[in-house]
Protein backbone atom coordinates (compact mmCIF):
# COMPACT_ATOMS: atom_id res chain seq x y z
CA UNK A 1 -4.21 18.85 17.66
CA UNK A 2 -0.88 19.43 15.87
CA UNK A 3 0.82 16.87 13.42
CA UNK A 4 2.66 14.85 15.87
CA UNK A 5 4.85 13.94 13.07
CA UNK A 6 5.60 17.20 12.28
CA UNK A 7 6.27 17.89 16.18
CA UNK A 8 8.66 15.73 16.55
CA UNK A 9 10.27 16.35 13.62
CA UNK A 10 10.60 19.42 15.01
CA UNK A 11 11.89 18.60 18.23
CA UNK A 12 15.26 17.51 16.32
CA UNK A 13 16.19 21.22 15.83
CA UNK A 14 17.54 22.70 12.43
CA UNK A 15 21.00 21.89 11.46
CA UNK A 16 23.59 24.51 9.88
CA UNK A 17 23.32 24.15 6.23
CA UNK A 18 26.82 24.87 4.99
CA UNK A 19 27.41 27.59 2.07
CA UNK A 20 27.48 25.34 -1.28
CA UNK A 21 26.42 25.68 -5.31
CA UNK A 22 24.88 28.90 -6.08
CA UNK A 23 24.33 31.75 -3.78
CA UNK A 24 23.57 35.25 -3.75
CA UNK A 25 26.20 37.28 -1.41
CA UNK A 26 25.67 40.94 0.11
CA UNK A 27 29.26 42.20 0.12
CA UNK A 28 30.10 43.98 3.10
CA UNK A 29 34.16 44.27 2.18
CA UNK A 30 36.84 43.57 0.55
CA UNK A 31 40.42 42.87 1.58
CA UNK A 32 43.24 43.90 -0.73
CA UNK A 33 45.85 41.79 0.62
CA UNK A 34 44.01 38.67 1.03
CA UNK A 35 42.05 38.71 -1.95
CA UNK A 36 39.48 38.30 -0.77
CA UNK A 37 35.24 39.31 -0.74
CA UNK A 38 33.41 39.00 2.77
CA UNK A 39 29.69 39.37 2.92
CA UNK A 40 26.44 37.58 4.09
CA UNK A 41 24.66 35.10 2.02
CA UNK A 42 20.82 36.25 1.19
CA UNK A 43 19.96 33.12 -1.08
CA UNK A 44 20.82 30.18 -1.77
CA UNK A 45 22.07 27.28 0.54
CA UNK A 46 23.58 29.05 4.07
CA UNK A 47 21.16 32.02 3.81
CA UNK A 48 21.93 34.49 6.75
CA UNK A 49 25.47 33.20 7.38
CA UNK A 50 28.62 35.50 6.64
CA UNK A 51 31.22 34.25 3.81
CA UNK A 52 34.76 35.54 3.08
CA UNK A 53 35.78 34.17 -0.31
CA UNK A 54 38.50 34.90 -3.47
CA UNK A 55 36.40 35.63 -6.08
CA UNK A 56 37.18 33.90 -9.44
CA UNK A 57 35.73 34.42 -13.10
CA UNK A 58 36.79 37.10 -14.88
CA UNK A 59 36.69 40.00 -12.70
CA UNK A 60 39.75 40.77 -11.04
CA UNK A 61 39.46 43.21 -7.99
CA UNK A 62 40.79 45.82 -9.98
CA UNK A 63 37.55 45.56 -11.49
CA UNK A 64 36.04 45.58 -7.97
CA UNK A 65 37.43 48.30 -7.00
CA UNK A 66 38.20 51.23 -10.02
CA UNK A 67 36.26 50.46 -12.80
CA UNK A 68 33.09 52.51 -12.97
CA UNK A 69 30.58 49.66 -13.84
CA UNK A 70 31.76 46.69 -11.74
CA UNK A 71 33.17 48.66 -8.89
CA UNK A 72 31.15 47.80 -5.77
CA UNK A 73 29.30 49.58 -3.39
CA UNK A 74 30.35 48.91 0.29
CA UNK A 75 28.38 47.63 1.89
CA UNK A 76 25.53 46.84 -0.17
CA UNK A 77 26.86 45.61 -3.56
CA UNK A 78 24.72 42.25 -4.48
CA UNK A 79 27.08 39.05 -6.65
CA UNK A 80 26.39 35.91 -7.82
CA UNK A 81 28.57 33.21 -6.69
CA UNK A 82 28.73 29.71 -8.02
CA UNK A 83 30.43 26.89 -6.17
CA UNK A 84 30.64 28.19 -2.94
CA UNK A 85 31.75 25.40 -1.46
CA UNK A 86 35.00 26.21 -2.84
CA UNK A 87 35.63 29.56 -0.82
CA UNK A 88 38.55 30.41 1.03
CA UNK A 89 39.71 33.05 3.49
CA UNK A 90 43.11 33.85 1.94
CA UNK A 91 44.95 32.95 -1.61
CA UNK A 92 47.12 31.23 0.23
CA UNK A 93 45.09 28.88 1.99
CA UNK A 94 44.78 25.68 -0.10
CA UNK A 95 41.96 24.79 -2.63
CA UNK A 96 38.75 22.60 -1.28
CA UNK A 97 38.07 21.46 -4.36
CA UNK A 98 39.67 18.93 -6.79
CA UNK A 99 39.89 21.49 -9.86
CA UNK A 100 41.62 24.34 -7.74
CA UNK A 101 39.19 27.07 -8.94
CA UNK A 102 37.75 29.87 -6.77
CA UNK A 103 34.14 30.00 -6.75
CA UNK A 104 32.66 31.74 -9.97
CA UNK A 105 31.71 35.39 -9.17
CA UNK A 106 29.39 38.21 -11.12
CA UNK A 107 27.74 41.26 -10.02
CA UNK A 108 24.58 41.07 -9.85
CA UNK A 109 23.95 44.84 -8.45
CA UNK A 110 27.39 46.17 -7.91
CA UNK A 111 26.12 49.71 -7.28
CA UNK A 112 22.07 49.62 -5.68
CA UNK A 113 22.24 52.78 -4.70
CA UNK A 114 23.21 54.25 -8.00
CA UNK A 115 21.55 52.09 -10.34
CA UNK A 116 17.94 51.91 -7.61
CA UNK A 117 17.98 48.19 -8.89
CA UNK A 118 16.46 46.00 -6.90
CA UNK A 119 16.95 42.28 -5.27
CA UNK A 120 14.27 40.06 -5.08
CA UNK A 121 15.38 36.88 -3.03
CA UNK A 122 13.77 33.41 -2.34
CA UNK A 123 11.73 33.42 -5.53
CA UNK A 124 10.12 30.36 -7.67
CA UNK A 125 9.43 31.80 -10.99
CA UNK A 126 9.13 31.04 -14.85
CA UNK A 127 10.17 32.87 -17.71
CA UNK A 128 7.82 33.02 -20.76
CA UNK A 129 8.60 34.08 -24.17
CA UNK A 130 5.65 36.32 -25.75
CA UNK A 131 5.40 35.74 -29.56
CA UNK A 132 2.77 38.10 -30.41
CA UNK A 133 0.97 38.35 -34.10
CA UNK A 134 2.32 41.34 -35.90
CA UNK A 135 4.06 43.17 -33.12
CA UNK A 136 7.55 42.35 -31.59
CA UNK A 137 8.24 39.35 -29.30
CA UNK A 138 9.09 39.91 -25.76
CA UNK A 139 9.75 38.13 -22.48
CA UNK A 140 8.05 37.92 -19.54
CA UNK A 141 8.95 36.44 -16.01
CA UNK A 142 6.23 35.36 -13.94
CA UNK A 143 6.86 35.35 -9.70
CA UNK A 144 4.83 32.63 -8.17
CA UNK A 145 4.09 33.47 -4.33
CA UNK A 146 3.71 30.11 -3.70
CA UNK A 147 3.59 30.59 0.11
CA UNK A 148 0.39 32.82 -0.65
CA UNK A 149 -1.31 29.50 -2.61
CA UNK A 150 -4.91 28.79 -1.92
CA UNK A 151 -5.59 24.86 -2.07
CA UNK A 152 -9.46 24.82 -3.00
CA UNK A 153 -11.47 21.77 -2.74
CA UNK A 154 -15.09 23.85 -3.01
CA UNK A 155 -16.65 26.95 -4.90
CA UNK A 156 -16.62 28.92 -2.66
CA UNK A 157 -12.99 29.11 -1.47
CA UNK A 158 -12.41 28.71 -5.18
CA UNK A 159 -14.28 32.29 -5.75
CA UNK A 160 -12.33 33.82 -2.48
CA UNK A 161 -8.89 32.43 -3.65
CA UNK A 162 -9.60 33.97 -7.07
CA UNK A 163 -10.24 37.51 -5.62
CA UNK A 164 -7.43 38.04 -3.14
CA UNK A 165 -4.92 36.84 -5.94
CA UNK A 166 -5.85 39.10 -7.95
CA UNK A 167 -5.76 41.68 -5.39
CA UNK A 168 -2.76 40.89 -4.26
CA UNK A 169 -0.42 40.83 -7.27
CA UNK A 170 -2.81 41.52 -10.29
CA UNK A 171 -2.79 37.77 -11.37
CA UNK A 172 -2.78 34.26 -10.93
CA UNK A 173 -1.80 30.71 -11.63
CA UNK A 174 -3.95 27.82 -11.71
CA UNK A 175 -2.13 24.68 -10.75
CA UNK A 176 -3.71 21.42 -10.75
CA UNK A 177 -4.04 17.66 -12.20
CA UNK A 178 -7.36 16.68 -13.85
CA UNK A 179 -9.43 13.53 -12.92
CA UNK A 180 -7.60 12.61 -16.57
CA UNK A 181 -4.15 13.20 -14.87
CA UNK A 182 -3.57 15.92 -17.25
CA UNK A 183 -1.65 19.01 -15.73
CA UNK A 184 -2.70 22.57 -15.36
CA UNK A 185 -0.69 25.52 -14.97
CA UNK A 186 -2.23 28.59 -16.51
CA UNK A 187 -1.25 32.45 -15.67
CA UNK A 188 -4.65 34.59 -15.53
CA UNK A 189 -3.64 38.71 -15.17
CA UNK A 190 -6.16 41.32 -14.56
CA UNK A 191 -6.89 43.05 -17.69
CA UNK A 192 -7.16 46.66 -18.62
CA UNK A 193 -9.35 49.07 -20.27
CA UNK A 194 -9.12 52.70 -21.63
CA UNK A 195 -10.73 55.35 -19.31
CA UNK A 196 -11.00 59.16 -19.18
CA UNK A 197 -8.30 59.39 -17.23
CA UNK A 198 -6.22 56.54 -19.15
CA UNK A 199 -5.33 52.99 -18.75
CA UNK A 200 -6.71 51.14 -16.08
CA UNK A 201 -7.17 47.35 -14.44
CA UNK A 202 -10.84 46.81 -14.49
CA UNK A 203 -12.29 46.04 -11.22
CA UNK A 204 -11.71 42.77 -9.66
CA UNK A 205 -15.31 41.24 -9.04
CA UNK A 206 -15.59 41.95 -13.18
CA UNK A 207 -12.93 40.01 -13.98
CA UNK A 208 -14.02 37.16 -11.42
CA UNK A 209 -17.19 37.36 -13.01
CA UNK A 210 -16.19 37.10 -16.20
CA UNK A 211 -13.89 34.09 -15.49
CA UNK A 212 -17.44 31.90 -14.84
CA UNK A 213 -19.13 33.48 -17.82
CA UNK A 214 -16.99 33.11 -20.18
CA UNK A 215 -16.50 29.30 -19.05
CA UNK A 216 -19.53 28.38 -19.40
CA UNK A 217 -21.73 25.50 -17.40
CA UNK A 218 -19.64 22.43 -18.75
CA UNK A 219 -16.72 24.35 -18.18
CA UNK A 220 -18.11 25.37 -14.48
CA UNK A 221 -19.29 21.13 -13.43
CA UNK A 222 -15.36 20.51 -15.58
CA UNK A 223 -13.96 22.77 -12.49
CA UNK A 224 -16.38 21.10 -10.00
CA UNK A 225 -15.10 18.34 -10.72
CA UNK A 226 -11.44 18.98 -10.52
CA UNK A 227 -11.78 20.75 -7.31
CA UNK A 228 -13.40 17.68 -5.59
CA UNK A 229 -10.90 14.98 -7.28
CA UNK A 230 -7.68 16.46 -5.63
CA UNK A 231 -8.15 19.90 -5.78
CA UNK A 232 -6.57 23.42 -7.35
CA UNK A 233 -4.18 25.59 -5.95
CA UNK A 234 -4.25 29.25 -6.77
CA UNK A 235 -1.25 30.92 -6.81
CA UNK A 236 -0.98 34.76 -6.69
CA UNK A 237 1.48 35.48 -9.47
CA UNK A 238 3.06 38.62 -10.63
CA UNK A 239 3.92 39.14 -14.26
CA UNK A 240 7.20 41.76 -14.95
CA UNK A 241 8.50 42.22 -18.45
CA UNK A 242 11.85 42.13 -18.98
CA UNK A 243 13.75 45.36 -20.27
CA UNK A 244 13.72 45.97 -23.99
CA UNK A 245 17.39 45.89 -23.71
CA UNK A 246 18.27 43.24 -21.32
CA UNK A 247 15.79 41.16 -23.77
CA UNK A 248 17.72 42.07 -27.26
CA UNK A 249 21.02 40.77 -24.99
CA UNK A 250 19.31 37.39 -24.03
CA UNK A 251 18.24 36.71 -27.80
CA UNK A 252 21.66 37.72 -29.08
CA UNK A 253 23.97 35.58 -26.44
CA UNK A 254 21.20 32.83 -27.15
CA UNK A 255 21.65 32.67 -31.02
CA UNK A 256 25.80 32.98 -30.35
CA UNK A 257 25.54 30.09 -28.13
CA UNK A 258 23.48 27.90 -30.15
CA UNK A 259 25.67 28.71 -33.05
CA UNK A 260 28.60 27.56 -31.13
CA UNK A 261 26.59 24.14 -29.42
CA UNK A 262 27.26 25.85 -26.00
CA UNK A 263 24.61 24.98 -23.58
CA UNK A 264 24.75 28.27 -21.90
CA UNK A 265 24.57 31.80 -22.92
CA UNK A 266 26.01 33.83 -20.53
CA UNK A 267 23.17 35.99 -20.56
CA UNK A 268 21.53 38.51 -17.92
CA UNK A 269 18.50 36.05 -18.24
CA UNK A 270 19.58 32.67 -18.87
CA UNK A 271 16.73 31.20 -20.47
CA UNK A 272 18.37 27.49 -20.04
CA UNK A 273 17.78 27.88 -16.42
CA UNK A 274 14.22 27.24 -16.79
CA UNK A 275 14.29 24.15 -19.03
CA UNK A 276 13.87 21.08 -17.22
CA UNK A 277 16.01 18.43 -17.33
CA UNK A 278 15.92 15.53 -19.83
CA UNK A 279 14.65 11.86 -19.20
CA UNK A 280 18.52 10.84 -20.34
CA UNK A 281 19.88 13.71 -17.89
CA UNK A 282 17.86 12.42 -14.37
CA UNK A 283 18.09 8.40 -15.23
CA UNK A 284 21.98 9.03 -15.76
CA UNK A 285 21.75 11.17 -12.42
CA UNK A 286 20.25 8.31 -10.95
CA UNK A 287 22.32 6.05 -12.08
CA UNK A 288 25.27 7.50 -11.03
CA UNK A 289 23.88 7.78 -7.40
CA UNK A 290 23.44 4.13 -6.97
CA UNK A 291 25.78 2.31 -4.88
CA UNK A 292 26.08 -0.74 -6.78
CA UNK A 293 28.55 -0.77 -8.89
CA UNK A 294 27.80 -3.91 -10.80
CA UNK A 295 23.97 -2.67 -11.12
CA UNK A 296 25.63 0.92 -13.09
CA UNK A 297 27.64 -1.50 -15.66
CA UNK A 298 24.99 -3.62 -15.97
CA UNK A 299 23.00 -0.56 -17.02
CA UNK A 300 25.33 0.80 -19.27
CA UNK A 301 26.03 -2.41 -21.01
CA UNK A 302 21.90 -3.16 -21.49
CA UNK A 303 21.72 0.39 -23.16
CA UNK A 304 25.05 0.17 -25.51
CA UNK A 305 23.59 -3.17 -26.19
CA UNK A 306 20.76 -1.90 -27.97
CA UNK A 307 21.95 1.20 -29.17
CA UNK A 308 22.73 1.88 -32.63
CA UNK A 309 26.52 3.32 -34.08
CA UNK A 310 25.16 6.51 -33.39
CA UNK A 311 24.18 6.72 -29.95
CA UNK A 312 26.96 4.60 -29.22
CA UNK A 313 29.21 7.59 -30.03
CA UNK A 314 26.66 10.05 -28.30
CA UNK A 315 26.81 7.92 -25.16
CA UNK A 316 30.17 7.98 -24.85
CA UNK A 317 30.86 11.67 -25.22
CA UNK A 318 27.70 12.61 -22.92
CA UNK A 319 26.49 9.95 -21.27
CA UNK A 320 23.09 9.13 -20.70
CA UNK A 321 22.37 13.34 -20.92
CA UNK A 322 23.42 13.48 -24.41
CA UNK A 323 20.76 10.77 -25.15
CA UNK A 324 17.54 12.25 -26.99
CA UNK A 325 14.07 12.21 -24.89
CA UNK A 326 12.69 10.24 -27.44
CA UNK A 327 15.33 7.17 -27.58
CA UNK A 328 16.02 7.33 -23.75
CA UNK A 329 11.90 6.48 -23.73
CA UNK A 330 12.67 3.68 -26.14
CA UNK A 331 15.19 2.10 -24.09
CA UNK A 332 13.61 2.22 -20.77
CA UNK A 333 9.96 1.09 -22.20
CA UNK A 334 12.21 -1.78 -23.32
CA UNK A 335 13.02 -2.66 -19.84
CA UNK A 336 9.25 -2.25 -18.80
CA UNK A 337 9.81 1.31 -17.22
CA UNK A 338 7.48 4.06 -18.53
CA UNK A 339 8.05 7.62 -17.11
CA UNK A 340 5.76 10.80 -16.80
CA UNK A 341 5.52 13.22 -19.78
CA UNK A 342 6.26 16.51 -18.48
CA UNK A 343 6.86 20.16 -19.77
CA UNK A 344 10.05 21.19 -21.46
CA UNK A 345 9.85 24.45 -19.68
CA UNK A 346 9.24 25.07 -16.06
CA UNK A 347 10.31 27.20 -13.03
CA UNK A 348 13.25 27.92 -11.01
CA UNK A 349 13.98 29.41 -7.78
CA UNK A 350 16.67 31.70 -7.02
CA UNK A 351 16.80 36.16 -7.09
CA UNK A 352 15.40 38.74 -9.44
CA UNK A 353 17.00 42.24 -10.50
CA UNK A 354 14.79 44.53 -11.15
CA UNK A 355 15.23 48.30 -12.34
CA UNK A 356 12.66 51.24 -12.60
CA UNK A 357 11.17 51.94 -15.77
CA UNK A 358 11.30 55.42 -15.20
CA UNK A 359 14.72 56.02 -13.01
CA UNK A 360 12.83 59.38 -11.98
CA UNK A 361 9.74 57.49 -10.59
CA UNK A 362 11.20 54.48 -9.22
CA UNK A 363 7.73 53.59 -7.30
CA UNK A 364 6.21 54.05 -11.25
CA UNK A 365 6.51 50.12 -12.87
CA UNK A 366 9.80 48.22 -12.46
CA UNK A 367 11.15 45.60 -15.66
CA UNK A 368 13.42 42.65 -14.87
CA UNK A 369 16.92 42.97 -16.18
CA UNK A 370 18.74 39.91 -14.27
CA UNK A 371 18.03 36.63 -13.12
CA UNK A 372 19.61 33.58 -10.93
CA UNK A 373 18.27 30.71 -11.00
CA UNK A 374 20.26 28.81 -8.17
CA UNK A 375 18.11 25.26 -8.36
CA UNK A 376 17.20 23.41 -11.19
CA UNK A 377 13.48 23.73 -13.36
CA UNK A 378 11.31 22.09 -12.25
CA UNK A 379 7.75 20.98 -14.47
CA UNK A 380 5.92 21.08 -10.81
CA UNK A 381 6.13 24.04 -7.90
CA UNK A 382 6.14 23.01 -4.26
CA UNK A 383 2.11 23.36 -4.11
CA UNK A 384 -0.85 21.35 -2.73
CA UNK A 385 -2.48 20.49 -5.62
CA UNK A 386 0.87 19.01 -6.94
CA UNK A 387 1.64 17.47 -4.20
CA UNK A 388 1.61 13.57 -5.26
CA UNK A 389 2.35 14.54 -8.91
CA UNK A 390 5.59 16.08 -7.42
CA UNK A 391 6.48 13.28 -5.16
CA UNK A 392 6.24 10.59 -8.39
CA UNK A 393 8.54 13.04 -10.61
CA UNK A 394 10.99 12.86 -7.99
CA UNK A 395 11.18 9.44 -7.32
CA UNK A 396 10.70 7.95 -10.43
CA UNK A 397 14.18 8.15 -12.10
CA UNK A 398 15.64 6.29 -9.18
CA UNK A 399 12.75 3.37 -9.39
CA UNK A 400 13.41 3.34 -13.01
CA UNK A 401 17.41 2.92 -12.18
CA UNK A 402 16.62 0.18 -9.72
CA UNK A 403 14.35 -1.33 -11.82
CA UNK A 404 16.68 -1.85 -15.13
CA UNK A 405 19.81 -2.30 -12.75
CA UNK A 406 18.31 -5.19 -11.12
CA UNK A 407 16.88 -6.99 -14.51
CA UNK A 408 18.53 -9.62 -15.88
CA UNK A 409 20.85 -9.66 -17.98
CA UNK A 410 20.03 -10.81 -21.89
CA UNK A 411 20.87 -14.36 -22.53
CA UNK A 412 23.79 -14.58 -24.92
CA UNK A 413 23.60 -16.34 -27.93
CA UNK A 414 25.24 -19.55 -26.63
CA UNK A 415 23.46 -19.88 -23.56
CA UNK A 416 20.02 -19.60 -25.58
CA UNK A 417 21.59 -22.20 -28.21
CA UNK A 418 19.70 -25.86 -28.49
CA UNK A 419 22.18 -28.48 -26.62
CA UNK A 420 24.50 -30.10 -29.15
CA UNK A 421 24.08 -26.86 -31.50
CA UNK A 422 26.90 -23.88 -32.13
CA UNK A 423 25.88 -20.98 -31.03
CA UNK A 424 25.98 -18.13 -33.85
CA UNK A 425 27.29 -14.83 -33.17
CA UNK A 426 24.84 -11.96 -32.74
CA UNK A 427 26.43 -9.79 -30.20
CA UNK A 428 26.41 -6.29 -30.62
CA UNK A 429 28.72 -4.55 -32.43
CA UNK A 430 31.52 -3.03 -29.82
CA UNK A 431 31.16 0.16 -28.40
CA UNK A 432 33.87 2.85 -29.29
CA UNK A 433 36.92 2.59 -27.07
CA UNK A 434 36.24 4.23 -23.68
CA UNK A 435 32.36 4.81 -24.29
CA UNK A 436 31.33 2.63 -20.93
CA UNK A 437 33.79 4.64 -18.86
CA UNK A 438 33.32 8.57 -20.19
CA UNK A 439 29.64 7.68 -19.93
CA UNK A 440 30.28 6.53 -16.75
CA UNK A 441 32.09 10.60 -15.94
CA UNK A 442 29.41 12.28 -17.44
CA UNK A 443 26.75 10.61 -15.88
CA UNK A 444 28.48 11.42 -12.43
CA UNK A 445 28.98 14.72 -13.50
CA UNK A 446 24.47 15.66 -13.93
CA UNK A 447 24.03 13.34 -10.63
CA UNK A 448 25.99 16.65 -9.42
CA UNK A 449 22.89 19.21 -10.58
CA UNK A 450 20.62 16.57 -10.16
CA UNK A 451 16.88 18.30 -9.23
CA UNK A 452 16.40 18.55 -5.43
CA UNK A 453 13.08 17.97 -4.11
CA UNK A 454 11.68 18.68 -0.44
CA UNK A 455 10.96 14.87 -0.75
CA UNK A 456 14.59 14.37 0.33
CA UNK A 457 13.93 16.44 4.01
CA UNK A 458 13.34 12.65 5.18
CA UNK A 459 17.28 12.30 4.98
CA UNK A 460 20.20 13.86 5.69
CA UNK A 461 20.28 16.14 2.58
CA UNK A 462 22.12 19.61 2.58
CA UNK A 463 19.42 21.59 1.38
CA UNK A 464 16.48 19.64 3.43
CA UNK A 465 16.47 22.74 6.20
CA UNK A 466 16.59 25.72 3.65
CA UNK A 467 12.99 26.82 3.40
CA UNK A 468 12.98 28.33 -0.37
CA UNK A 469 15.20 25.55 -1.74
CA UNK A 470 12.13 23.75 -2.31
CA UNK A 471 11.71 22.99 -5.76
């Protein structure tokens, strides 16, 4: 018998999802007059509907049209668009957005054809930077198939899983949470070795093999034991380097920005795509999505009341996002709220560009040279094993909100003063002029890129029908 919840959730039928945030459009034409780009949307929120939009950023369609490396291919050129929600048939129909700007355009493949670069949509992956001993660092980016995951609870699906993952895309990721609530997620690939005829994967039942052997038997009754306490998923993953040069780019745009205190790099691969967000970045998310007014000054006040000259100053230019992870802990373990410890780094889901490493022998090896993330990282992919991990990381920063919103308030000194005694003065020091209030903006401002999570398909949410949104 079927879930009968999951029938009649069913029966309700799948809404439209309107076009919004960060999508990936296949332009079909352009019209001179208008201004305007129309194509069809192949990722991102709206995926299969058409979209006719002026493009803004920095390309004009000048650019679009004569230059030789940003003039498209029609039909078939691949962009990036950013605020989508903003697009408009004609420059003269009005803006739907406060800030009057056209949504943010790039090319992502403006010429497939003559570049044989290829789009990879509806991803989830994670780029890793490689740091090995006496040779020259490199990035990789691994490609979860998280639809292909095997949840294991025995052996001997745990053997099978291993196998056809490695089979299937010449590696794997282990994701799970131990009986000691620690998490896993480790990348296995299928090594090589040097033969007569040259370089080769050794065969698959070796390397399965050798996974038990080299583990060992407390290692082996270590994995018996995880797979009976809530089990491991294996994830066929597939490991592409980025290019040589497309890698020199990211590390130079990455050193610019950080000289410069940008947070991003403009890069082909922007590495702060994959960096999941800050304890001070969700709580002032969550925050800012609460209803109650009163509760969100309340808030604010408790943490500029404990905050020294410093933070004060931080707060008020960034808002609870600006606030270090370790402080942000401080405060809220202060209000009897602890939150998980998770991974700085994690995965995002969105396209990959990928380009032949020999152009001669495109079916030879490919290399990433472009990325778009179009959600935020998240520490935990939409897999069994992380199932209830996933659904705590998503809900805590709004119990955590709730929780401090609804405390009360600190006494102040006179109502905590013996009767007939004057109260002395040990309120803290004012906040800088305006801190409550441009707090108050910023923290509106992350609720905006605040992680979505398929926990929210239980509501109304725009991205709850979009199958690969699910991070």
């Amino acid at each position: 018998m079927k879930d009968i919840k999951k029938v009649l959730q069913g029966a309700r039928g799948a809404r439209k999802v309107e076009a919004r945030g960060r999508v990936v459009v296949k332009a079909e034409s352009l019209d001179l007059a208008a201004g305007t780009i129309t194509g069809t949307i192949i990722d991102g929120a709206g995926t299969g509907q058409a979209i006719t939009f002026v493009p803004g950023g920095k390309l004009t369609m000048e650019d679009y049209t004569k230059k030789a490396k940003t003039k498209l291919q029609l039909p078939g050129a691949i962009l990036r668009v950013e605020h989508a929600e903003r697009a408009r048939a004609n420059k003269a129909d009005p803006f739907k957005s406060s800030d009057n700007k056209d949504p943010w355009v790039k090319t992502l493949i403006p010429a497939p054809e003559k570049s044989k670069e290829k789009v990879l949509t509806g991803q989830i992956f994670k780029a890793v930077h490689m740091k090995p001993k006496g040779k020259d660092d490199y990035l990789i980016v691994n490609i979860a198939d998280v639809k292909a995951e095997t949840f294991c609870q025995d052996m001997e699906t745990f053997k099978g899983a291993l196998t056809a993952a490695y089979e299937k895309a010449g590696g794997l990721t282990l994701m799970a949470v131990t009986p000691d609530n620690d998490v896993i997620d480790l990348y296995f690939y299928l090594r090589g070795e040097r033969t007569e005829s040259g370089y080769a994967p050794i065969p698959v039942q070796q390397q399965v093999d050798e996974f038990f052997a080299n583990m060992g038997e407390e290692g082996v009754a270590a994995l018996e034991a995880m797979l009976t306490h809530k089990g491991i998923s294996v994830v066929p993953t597939q490991s592409l380097r980025a290019g040589t040069d497309t890698w020199m780019e990211v590390k130079a745009k990455n050193e610019e920005a950080k000289a410069k205190g940008l947070r991003t790099a403009g890069a082909q691969i922007e590495l702060g795509e994959f960096v999941v967000a800050g304890i001070g970045a969700r709580f002032g998310a969550a925050v800012a999505r609460m209803e109650d007014e009163g509760a969100r000054k309340r808030i604010r006040d408790a943490f500029i009341a404990q905050a020294d000259d410093e933070m004060k100053v931080t707060f008020g230019e960034g808002g609870f996002a600006a606030i270090p992870n370790a402080k942000m802990q401080a405060f809220l373990e202060s209000k009897g709220v602890t939150v998980m410890d998770v991974p700085a780094a994690g995965y995002n889901g969105g396209s990959i560009v990928t380009k032949p490493y020999n152009m001669e022998n495109p079916d030879g090896g490919a290399m990433v040279v472009k990325t778009f993330g179009i959600f935020a990282a998240t520490p935990f992919p939409p897999v069994k094993a992380f199932e209830d991990i996933r659904t705590a990381y998503y809900a805590e920063m709004t119990e955590a909100a709730k929780a401090v919103g609804d405390a009360a308030p600190a006494k102040s000194a006179a109502a905590s003063a013996p009767a007939g005694e004057p109260a002395k003065e040990e309120a803290a020091a004012p906040a800088p002029a305006g801190t409550a209030e441009e707090a108050a903006k910023a923290d509106a401002a992350e609720a905006g890129a605040a992680e979505v999570s398929p926990e929210t398909a239980e509501i109304d949410d725009i991205l709850a029908d979009i199958e690969h949104s699910q991070l």
